[in-house]
Amino acid sequence: MVEVVGTAPTSAMFITKFVYRRSWKSNTNNIKLYFKDSIYLLKIMLTEDQKKEITEQQNQKNITKRVISPELEKILYKAIPVLDHGFVRVVDYMGDDSSIVQAARVSYGKGTKKISTDSGLIKYLMRHRHSTPFEMCEIKYHVKLPIFIARQWIRHRTANVNEYSARYSILDKEFYLPTKQNLAAQSTNNRQGRGELINGKQADDILQILKKDAEQTYTNYELMLNEKYDGSIIDEHNKGLARELARMNLTLNTYTQWYWKTDLLNLLNFLSLRADNHAQYEIRAYANVMTESLKKWVPITFEAFMDYRIGGMELSAKGKDVIQKMLRGQPFDFEKSKLSKREWNELMESFGFKEHIK
Amino acid sequence: MVEVVGTAPTSAMFITKFVYRRSWKSNTNNIKLYFKDSIYLLKIMLTEDQKKEITEQQNQKNITKRVISPELEKILYKAIPVLDHGFVRVVDYMGDDSSIVQAARVSYGKGTKKISTDSGLIKYLMRHRHSTPFEMCEIKYHVKLPIFIARQWIRHRTANVNEYSARYSILDKEFYLPTKQNLAAQSTNNRQGRGELINGKQADDILQILKKDAEQTYTNYELMLNEKYDGSIIDEHNKGLARELARMNLTLNTYTQWYWKTDLLNLLNFLSLRADNHAQYEIRAYANVMTESLKKWVPITFEAFMDYRIGGMELSAKGKDVIQKMLRGQPFDFEKSKLSKREWNELMESFGFKEHIK
Amino acid sequence: MVEVVGTAPTSAMFITKFVYRRSWKSNTNNIKLYFKDSIYLLKIMLTEDQKKEITEQQNQKNITKRVISPELEKILYKAIPVLDHGFVRVVDYMGDDSSIVQAARVSYGKGTKKISTDSGLIKYLMRHRHSTPFEMCEIKYHVKLPIFIARQWIRHRTANVNEYSARYSILDKEFYLPTKQNLAAQSTNNRQGRGELINGKQADDILQILKKDAEQTYTNYELMLNEKYDGSIIDEHNKGLARELARMNLTLNTYTQWYWKTDLLNLLNFLSLRADNHAQYEIRAYANVMTESLKKWVPITFEAFMDYRIGGMELSAKGKDVIQKMLRGQPFDFEKSKLSKREWNELMESFGFKEHIK
Amino acid sequence: MVEVVGTAPTSAMFITKFVYRRSWKSNTNNIKLYFKDSIYLLKIMLTEDQKKEITEQQNQKNITKRVISPELEKILYKAIPVLDHGFVRVVDYMGDDSSIVQAARVSYGKGTKKISTDSGLIKYLMRHRHSTPFEMCEIKYHVKLPIFIARQWIRHRTANVNEYSARYSILDKEFYLPTKQNLAAQSTNNRQGRGELINGKQADDILQILKKDAEQTYTNYELMLNEKYDGSIIDEHNKGLARELARMNLTLNTYTQWYWKTDLLNLLNFLSLRADNHAQYEIRAYANVMTESLKKWVPITFEAFMDYRIGGMELSAKGKDVIQKMLRGQPFDFEKSKLSKREWNELMESFGFKEHIK
């Protein structure tokens, strides 16, 4: 059995998953953060060399005058598993909660006077969207992820990225295959979402197709390269097709990897979009693990983020008008509200009412 | 008397000003947009040459296959006065409401099928913060503004800017002097806001100081340059100090000017921050004029923006919990809400209740 | 036979291709721009509806006060073929050469005084990398391209993008298959480049694999979706797998499409990297077509770009030292130059000398 | 006498200044880096509290698993004097040379195998403008600088900034006054540069004006605020003008301060523009100090930067053609070169020839 590097059996890590609801979606039970054991320890294919390299990094003990984030230090460099072959590793960071305070005050010393003061300031900044002080912290991840997810992720432009180059190197023989719990049919009322689960033989058939096609296209990738994943030549008499061409035969569930660095503000933007339940499950799995690292890194900011962004909601001018009328016991109805049916229903759901318009 | 270029007496332009309230601020009368005559026609110091150049631009009649925005075309190139010597001119634009729809659909043709469909889609995009289609429209302004306002404005980084160079040229002899209606004392409860008006002799003294210091430092600027604003040399026997040095003697209310270009999404972000009543009056004056140009350019987007951004509000998780309890007739109070006093008061004000905690 | 929309037989468009060499690469014949007929008219699969939509756009005649670029207007909306199923269409633009001059001068009127003056200023700006005035023009393309090329392209972050969503819609049944002239072996001396051509049976086999795998994975994509490309249901008794999942079975040569908008400065950056002969052939094919549109749009800027960027080169401090010694007839040699072998060879090649160090 | 905080008399810090020449400018002596003692220890007005805060930061000893930059740690938090009242302090950083290598390789462990290998890779990346790996390091400065310099600096948009707010607080009573060695006349051949020094009485007069106007406008600033710099109220019977208004009376040489954070790539871009001898002296003074911090932080990158960027040059297609003809002993002349006079002269100067065209 291959263990997650750096995780002793007794400290086996169970990554929790947030389930929350946000703006414009109903939430009959108010904001809740269900912490579930959801991502079990999958086997990450790390070579002995990779494991050794990670361990060496974890054993570094350097003395610095910079601020540190003690909880984040504990998981630094660890490969935390996501999906079937992916992982997230925090590989570097700069600053902590006090850095936000320090920048907001443009102070000469360390920001922290008292925790309570700092916490109040951070909440104030978050509430009023005074966003620049949050840009003063930076974090860097090493991520392994399927290509079709990488294509969603890269749309966040205010980050720095170095991706493993398939022009230069041969990609690993690893593809994402969903678990049966994630094999959902197309949603019937949401053009870009999932509906009910697919079960039985159809599920088996689909998984079979995905596996077979990925393996076949990868085998043909090696064949065209005239070189196997392990570097061995297939036919001494043939040339190999250029790597930049051969890669086009791979399927979109092939894993790639990258270094991804961003400031705290843009990390929060990423998480509020990608940890949202409208996001595709596969990217949410990454966002959830990264939300955990956020909590360890900047606990005060994390709390403000959960209160004002994740658990909060937005009201339109028209929506607010309806709520005000309800609060004052004034008459209100759908027609006078000028809301669309969809907006009306979303609003009612948000506040836990069942009066839907069809 | 110098007239605003392109404005015949009969078409005298009265710029209206939005007064609105948004998130976290009380608004007892719901959302309202008071349109007031607020910015009267001030004399803009345009030379005959400048007027002629503007008129020439306005007389252009080019045939294009591109989409046009008919209402925006009408004010294209016009110098709309702001503050005492400033102006805003729309000098170019790209796209209209249909371009947003077109990009959202990645369609082959012009986006517009039916206005109602397009409008629904634009509202949907705005509501769900699907922001990238709004980046597909672009606008360019020529703005004349006081330096201390330019310093706030430039913090919006996702724009393209070319500023008049005071290393290269001599700045105009124009400084911003507030009207008496805008001469406010420091707010006592908001460290970065204005309180009540300053009147009488103190007001006169302040305006006198601002005027005198601006004129004196400008006169000394000319003296050091050994050159007057009109290009005449002061003392043939002297050299002039380098312009890049002499400029440091000018006060921050000196006017500068720039070309400023941005996409529609970032214009909306700019306006939602700078047309807000927390923004300094002087930058709001510009934002209000630009909001007018937004309305002419992309009327459907304008409407969605007013409903979902300007007139809307954000609720935190804790704030939403209080509102839900109120709606259901359940007991609620300040202590259990875990809101800060300030948040509680802001929430109550937002919904028009007077139960403030002190 | 399906023709390129808007291209009458007599006006058949032969896109030329630049072949040039730039910094750090040898170029024994100095800078040359070979204009070759290189991209013949391929069949673009456009439906009747798409053709009609494009024609409608091309027939627009709107009157505008904005500047126009007459040559670019001529090809506006046209789908110019690239690779086997891709295309590039210019769908909107803002500004022309005069806009750069106007912004550099922060002028009240149209930039152009005399063409010669404008041209001098634009060259000066290009030479001295005064880049902000070039940001004042904007262009928008509609592009159809293989996914593995889209993944390179998207790394240019300072652009606005709306991509066809495979979460929302079903992708077209189109994949890129290289022509035999582009079927190259892995380079032996450049880890990320192509070497000699692959011929004969091996070439046939490779093309056979690429075709077969793309078709099979696409057929299985339809099977999992339970829906054919044309919208017909495959098995009434089955649910279709969510589109956001099914897409992962597609190969990286499947075509996608997007709206891509950028300012002129960033377009030049894109072209100088992607029209370079170090770039992968497939993205260069797009960059070449876009360079043609650059020439039509802003001819003065195009010329300066070819002189200072594309045809120019960079010298390091050490490299310049060697050239100076050569020019003065002073002794110089590899060892004293402190250049690496690779740098020395690149330098010698650049200036057309054959004294290579091995 | 006020010492620089943290600088014991025996370790008194003399900041050296780079004088170099780059592309398109003459350099008869080839590339040279003159290291001069140029910025003497000026008195920085730090309060006892500020000094204490800085000392506390410097005494931090935290243990981290992150990589550290030993030389940069030594000067961390130190206020290094620039101009008469300004300073630069490195307050945080992330990564070192090995981080660039690590990202370029997307490796699991620490980048460094052997210094020689890393150095080769970093040089290769710099030479070929493979820029993304340099984005993987981050640095944060606390800077005190005159407002007119801050206005140049802020044009670098890809940085994170928090500036001391003059809406919220009262600015320090500190203004920049040039030394006599920097009091230059307007250049006669460069519209945005300095020419010969201004001496004697005119120099005295200018300095007198700058000092007097800055002091007078500051005194009036206090008067309008009805509050002195030290917080004492001037007239108990008056209200103070809002800080956001009063500030407009200050001159552009007033000092402000900010936290400024950027990645290494954008720091290099900043330095190559602002440490260049075309840059205004006052911003160059900051860039020079920051170049020193670059050298301590990432010594390998520093070396590559000096060779390929600072000491290097760019050749246009036409300029390269001339050089090639010269190298081959072929005839060449100004007219056939199609270079402008200015370009020709710049080219000749660059290679140390005196054949100027007038």
PDB file of C-alpha atoms in Angstrom, chain A residues 147-148 150-152 154-155 157 159-163 165 167-169 176 178 182-186 191-194 196-198 202 206 209-210 212-214 216-217 220 223-224 238-245 247-253 256 278-282, chain C residues 147-148 150-152 154-155 157 159-163 165 167-169 176 178 182-186 191-194 196-198 202 206 209-210 212-214 216-217 220 223-224 238-245 247-253 256 278-282:
ATOM      1  CA  ILE A 147      -6.748  18.576 -17.878  1.00  0.00           C
ATOM      2  CA  PHE A 148     -10.461  19.399 -18.211  1.00  0.00           C
ATOM      3  CA  ALA A 150      -7.109  22.684 -15.406  1.00  0.00           C
ATOM      4  CA  ARG A 151      -8.956  24.385 -18.247  1.00  0.00           C
ATOM      5  CA  GLN A 152     -11.568  25.783 -15.856  1.00  0.00           C
ATOM      6  CA  ILE A 154      -6.721  28.665 -15.622  1.00  0.00           C
ATOM      7  CA  ARG A 155      -9.509  31.132 -16.283  1.00  0.00           C
ATOM      8  CA  ARG A 157      -6.021  35.161 -14.661  1.00  0.00           C
ATOM      9  CA  ALA A 159      -2.352  34.019 -10.670  1.00  0.00           C
ATOM     10  CA  ASN A 160       1.128  32.834 -11.612  1.00  0.00           C
ATOM     11  CA  VAL A 161       1.356  29.423 -13.228  1.00  0.00           C
ATOM     12  CA  ASN A 162       4.037  27.017 -14.362  1.00  0.00           C
ATOM     13  CA  GLU A 163       2.565  23.885 -15.891  1.00  0.00           C
ATOM     14  CA  SER A 165       5.121  20.860 -20.361  1.00  0.00           C
ATOM     15  CA  ARG A 167       5.975  19.657 -25.422  1.00  0.00           C
ATOM     16  CA  TYR A 168       9.037  18.940 -23.318  1.00  0.00           C
ATOM     17  CA  SER A 169       8.163  15.810 -21.337  1.00  0.00           C
ATOM     18  CA  TYR A 176      -9.409  10.673 -13.797  1.00  0.00           C
ATOM     19  CA  PRO A 178     -15.252   9.341 -11.448  1.00  0.00           C
ATOM     20  CA  ASN A 182     -20.259  11.138  -8.892  1.00  0.00           C
ATOM     21  CA  LEU A 183     -21.625   9.650 -12.072  1.00  0.00           C
ATOM     22  CA  ALA A 184     -24.591  11.921 -12.604  1.00  0.00           C
ATOM     23  CA  ALA A 185     -26.966  12.452 -15.496  1.00  0.00           C
ATOM     24  CA  GLN A 186     -27.351  15.811 -17.187  1.00  0.00           C
ATOM     25  CA  ARG A 191     -28.078  23.411 -18.685  1.00  0.00           C
ATOM     26  CA  GLN A 192     -24.711  23.293 -17.013  1.00  0.00           C
ATOM     27  CA  GLY A 193     -25.299  21.030 -14.034  1.00  0.00           C
ATOM     28  CA  ARG A 194     -25.804  17.462 -12.924  1.00  0.00           C
ATOM     29  CA  GLU A 196     -29.738  12.357 -10.574  1.00  0.00           C
ATOM     30  CA  LEU A 197     -27.189   9.567 -10.347  1.00  0.00           C
ATOM     31  CA  ILE A 198     -26.704   7.050 -13.085  1.00  0.00           C
ATOM     32  CA  GLN A 202     -25.333   2.111 -17.646  1.00  0.00           C
ATOM     33  CA  ILE A 206     -19.768   4.476 -18.877  1.00  0.00           C
ATOM     34  CA  ILE A 209     -15.764   3.389 -21.790  1.00  0.00           C
ATOM     35  CA  LEU A 210     -13.847   6.084 -19.946  1.00  0.00           C
ATOM     36  CA  LYS A 212     -10.829   1.858 -22.057  1.00  0.00           C
ATOM     37  CA  ASP A 213     -10.613   4.990 -24.170  1.00  0.00           C
ATOM     38  CA  ALA A 214      -8.112   6.633 -21.845  1.00  0.00           C
ATOM     39  CA  GLN A 216      -6.104   3.030 -25.548  1.00  0.00           C
ATOM     40  CA  THR A 217      -5.313   6.629 -26.418  1.00  0.00           C
ATOM     41  CA  ASN A 220      -1.231   4.939 -28.847  1.00  0.00           C
ATOM     42  CA  LEU A 223       3.316   4.110 -29.710  1.00  0.00           C
ATOM     43  CA  MET A 224       3.516   7.360 -31.659  1.00  0.00           C
ATOM     44  CA  ASN A 238      11.487   4.058 -35.799  1.00  0.00           C
ATOM     45  CA  LYS A 239      11.648   7.739 -34.966  1.00  0.00           C
ATOM     46  CA  GLY A 240       9.250   9.056 -32.342  1.00  0.00           C
ATOM     47  CA  LEU A 241       6.624  11.639 -33.210  1.00  0.00           C
ATOM     48  CA  ALA A 242       7.327  15.073 -31.694  1.00  0.00           C
ATOM     49  CA  ARG A 243       5.939  15.223 -28.167  1.00  0.00           C
ATOM     50  CA  GLU A 244       4.135  18.491 -28.956  1.00  0.00           C
ATOM     51  CA  LEU A 245       2.126  16.555 -31.561  1.00  0.00           C
ATOM     52  CA  ARG A 247      -0.027  14.741 -26.877  1.00  0.00           C
ATOM     53  CA  MET A 248      -3.046  15.688 -28.970  1.00  0.00           C
ATOM     54  CA  ASN A 249      -4.180  12.066 -28.825  1.00  0.00           C
ATOM     55  CA  LEU A 250      -4.672  12.124 -25.055  1.00  0.00           C
ATOM     56  CA  THR A 251      -8.120  12.447 -23.502  1.00  0.00           C
ATOM     57  CA  LEU A 252      -9.129  15.410 -21.362  1.00  0.00           C
ATOM     58  CA  ASN A 253      -9.167  13.367 -18.156  1.00  0.00           C
ATOM     59  CA  THR A 256      -1.349  17.324 -15.602  1.00  0.00           C
ATOM     60  CA  HIS A 278     -22.741  25.600  -8.643  1.00  0.00           C
ATOM     61  CA  ALA A 279     -19.159  24.669  -9.439  1.00  0.00           C
ATOM     62  CA  GLN A 280     -18.406  21.336 -11.048  1.00  0.00           C
ATOM     63  CA  TYR A 281     -17.800  18.672  -8.391  1.00  0.00           C
ATOM     64  CA  GLU A 282     -14.280  17.903  -9.600  1.00  0.00           C
TER      65      GLU A 282
ATOM     66  CA  ILE C 147      -7.960  22.318 -27.487  1.00  0.00           C
ATOM     67  CA  PHE C 148      -4.216  21.639 -27.107  1.00  0.00           C
ATOM     68  CA  ALA C 150      -6.161  26.732 -26.816  1.00  0.00           C
ATOM     69  CA  ARG C 151      -4.203  25.598 -23.759  1.00  0.00           C
ATOM     70  CA  GLN C 152      -1.069  27.389 -24.978  1.00  0.00           C
ATOM     71  CA  ILE C 154      -4.832  30.977 -22.814  1.00  0.00           C
ATOM     72  CA  ARG C 155      -1.524  31.541 -21.026  1.00  0.00           C
ATOM     73  CA  ARG C 157      -3.486  36.464 -19.357  1.00  0.00           C
ATOM     74  CA  ALA C 159      -6.901  39.241 -22.719  1.00  0.00           C
ATOM     75  CA  ASN C 160     -10.656  38.795 -22.363  1.00  0.00           C
ATOM     76  CA  VAL C 161     -12.037  35.407 -23.278  1.00  0.00           C
ATOM     77  CA  ASN C 162     -15.391  33.727 -23.665  1.00  0.00           C
ATOM     78  CA  GLU C 163     -15.060  30.087 -24.621  1.00  0.00           C
ATOM     79  CA  SER C 165     -18.847  25.837 -22.865  1.00  0.00           C
ATOM     80  CA  ARG C 167     -20.547  21.996 -19.667  1.00  0.00           C
ATOM     81  CA  TYR C 168     -23.445  23.705 -21.398  1.00  0.00           C
ATOM     82  CA  SER C 169     -23.320  22.481 -24.991  1.00  0.00           C
ATOM     83  CA  TYR C 176      -7.280  18.481 -35.905  1.00  0.00           C
ATOM     84  CA  PRO C 178      -1.838  17.324 -39.161  1.00  0.00           C
ATOM     85  CA  ASN C 182       3.722  18.778 -40.525  1.00  0.00           C
ATOM     86  CA  LEU C 183       4.243  15.298 -39.191  1.00  0.00           C
ATOM     87  CA  ALA C 184       7.641  15.732 -37.636  1.00  0.00           C
ATOM     88  CA  ALA C 185       9.750  13.590 -35.362  1.00  0.00           C
ATOM     89  CA  GLN C 186      10.902  14.790 -31.970  1.00  0.00           C
ATOM     90  CA  ARG C 191      13.648  19.089 -26.058  1.00  0.00           C
ATOM     91  CA  GLN C 192      10.591  21.068 -27.068  1.00  0.00           C
ATOM     92  CA  GLY C 193      10.801  21.148 -30.827  1.00  0.00           C
ATOM     93  CA  ARG C 194      10.374  19.169 -33.998  1.00  0.00           C
ATOM     94  CA  GLU C 196      12.889  15.850 -39.460  1.00  0.00           C
ATOM     95  CA  LEU C 197       9.683  14.724 -41.128  1.00  0.00           C
ATOM     96  CA  ILE C 198       8.211  11.315 -40.585  1.00  0.00           C
ATOM     97  CA  GLN C 202       4.994   5.275 -40.088  1.00  0.00           C
ATOM     98  CA  ILE C 206       0.239   7.797 -37.053  1.00  0.00           C
ATOM     99  CA  ILE C 209      -4.201   6.331 -35.067  1.00  0.00           C
ATOM    100  CA  LEU C 210      -5.042  10.001 -34.574  1.00  0.00           C
ATOM    101  CA  LYS C 212      -9.360   6.493 -35.309  1.00  0.00           C
ATOM    102  CA  ASP C 213      -8.884   7.476 -31.680  1.00  0.00           C
ATOM    103  CA  ALA C 214     -10.546  10.863 -32.152  1.00  0.00           C
ATOM    104  CA  GLN C 216     -13.889   6.496 -31.386  1.00  0.00           C
ATOM    105  CA  THR C 217     -13.695   8.755 -28.347  1.00  0.00           C
ATOM    106  CA  ASN C 220     -18.331   7.194 -27.139  1.00  0.00           C
ATOM    107  CA  LEU C 223     -22.995   7.351 -26.492  1.00  0.00           C
ATOM    108  CA  MET C 224     -22.439   8.520 -22.921  1.00  0.00           C
ATOM    109  CA  ASN C 238     -31.420   5.853 -20.988  1.00  0.00           C
ATOM    110  CA  LYS C 239     -30.410   9.069 -19.276  1.00  0.00           C
ATOM    111  CA  GLY C 240     -27.486  10.971 -20.728  1.00  0.00           C
ATOM    112  CA  LEU C 241     -24.340  11.501 -18.695  1.00  0.00           C
ATOM    113  CA  ALA C 242     -23.837  15.133 -17.619  1.00  0.00           C
ATOM    114  CA  ARG C 243     -22.090  17.066 -20.388  1.00  0.00           C
ATOM    115  CA  GLU C 244     -19.517  18.391 -17.900  1.00  0.00           C
ATOM    116  CA  LEU C 245     -18.433  14.774 -17.329  1.00  0.00           C
ATOM    117  CA  ARG C 247     -16.418  15.814 -22.308  1.00  0.00           C
ATOM    118  CA  MET C 248     -13.492  14.296 -20.426  1.00  0.00           C
ATOM    119  CA  ASN C 249     -13.464  11.456 -22.958  1.00  0.00           C
ATOM    120  CA  LEU C 250     -12.567  13.748 -25.849  1.00  0.00           C
ATOM    121  CA  THR C 251      -9.032  13.975 -27.193  1.00  0.00           C
ATOM    122  CA  LEU C 252      -6.970  17.158 -27.074  1.00  0.00           C
ATOM    123  CA  ASN C 253      -7.210  17.718 -30.835  1.00  0.00           C
ATOM    124  CA  THR C 256     -13.211  24.441 -29.437  1.00  0.00           C
ATOM    125  CA  HIS C 278      10.266  28.595 -31.801  1.00  0.00           C
ATOM    126  CA  ALA C 279       6.510  28.455 -31.397  1.00  0.00           C
ATOM    127  CA  GLN C 280       4.663  25.269 -32.198  1.00  0.00           C
ATOM    128  CA  TYR C 281       3.603  25.211 -35.865  1.00  0.00           C
ATOM    129  CA  GLU C 282      -0.087  24.904 -35.061  1.00  0.00           C
TER     130      GLU C 282
END
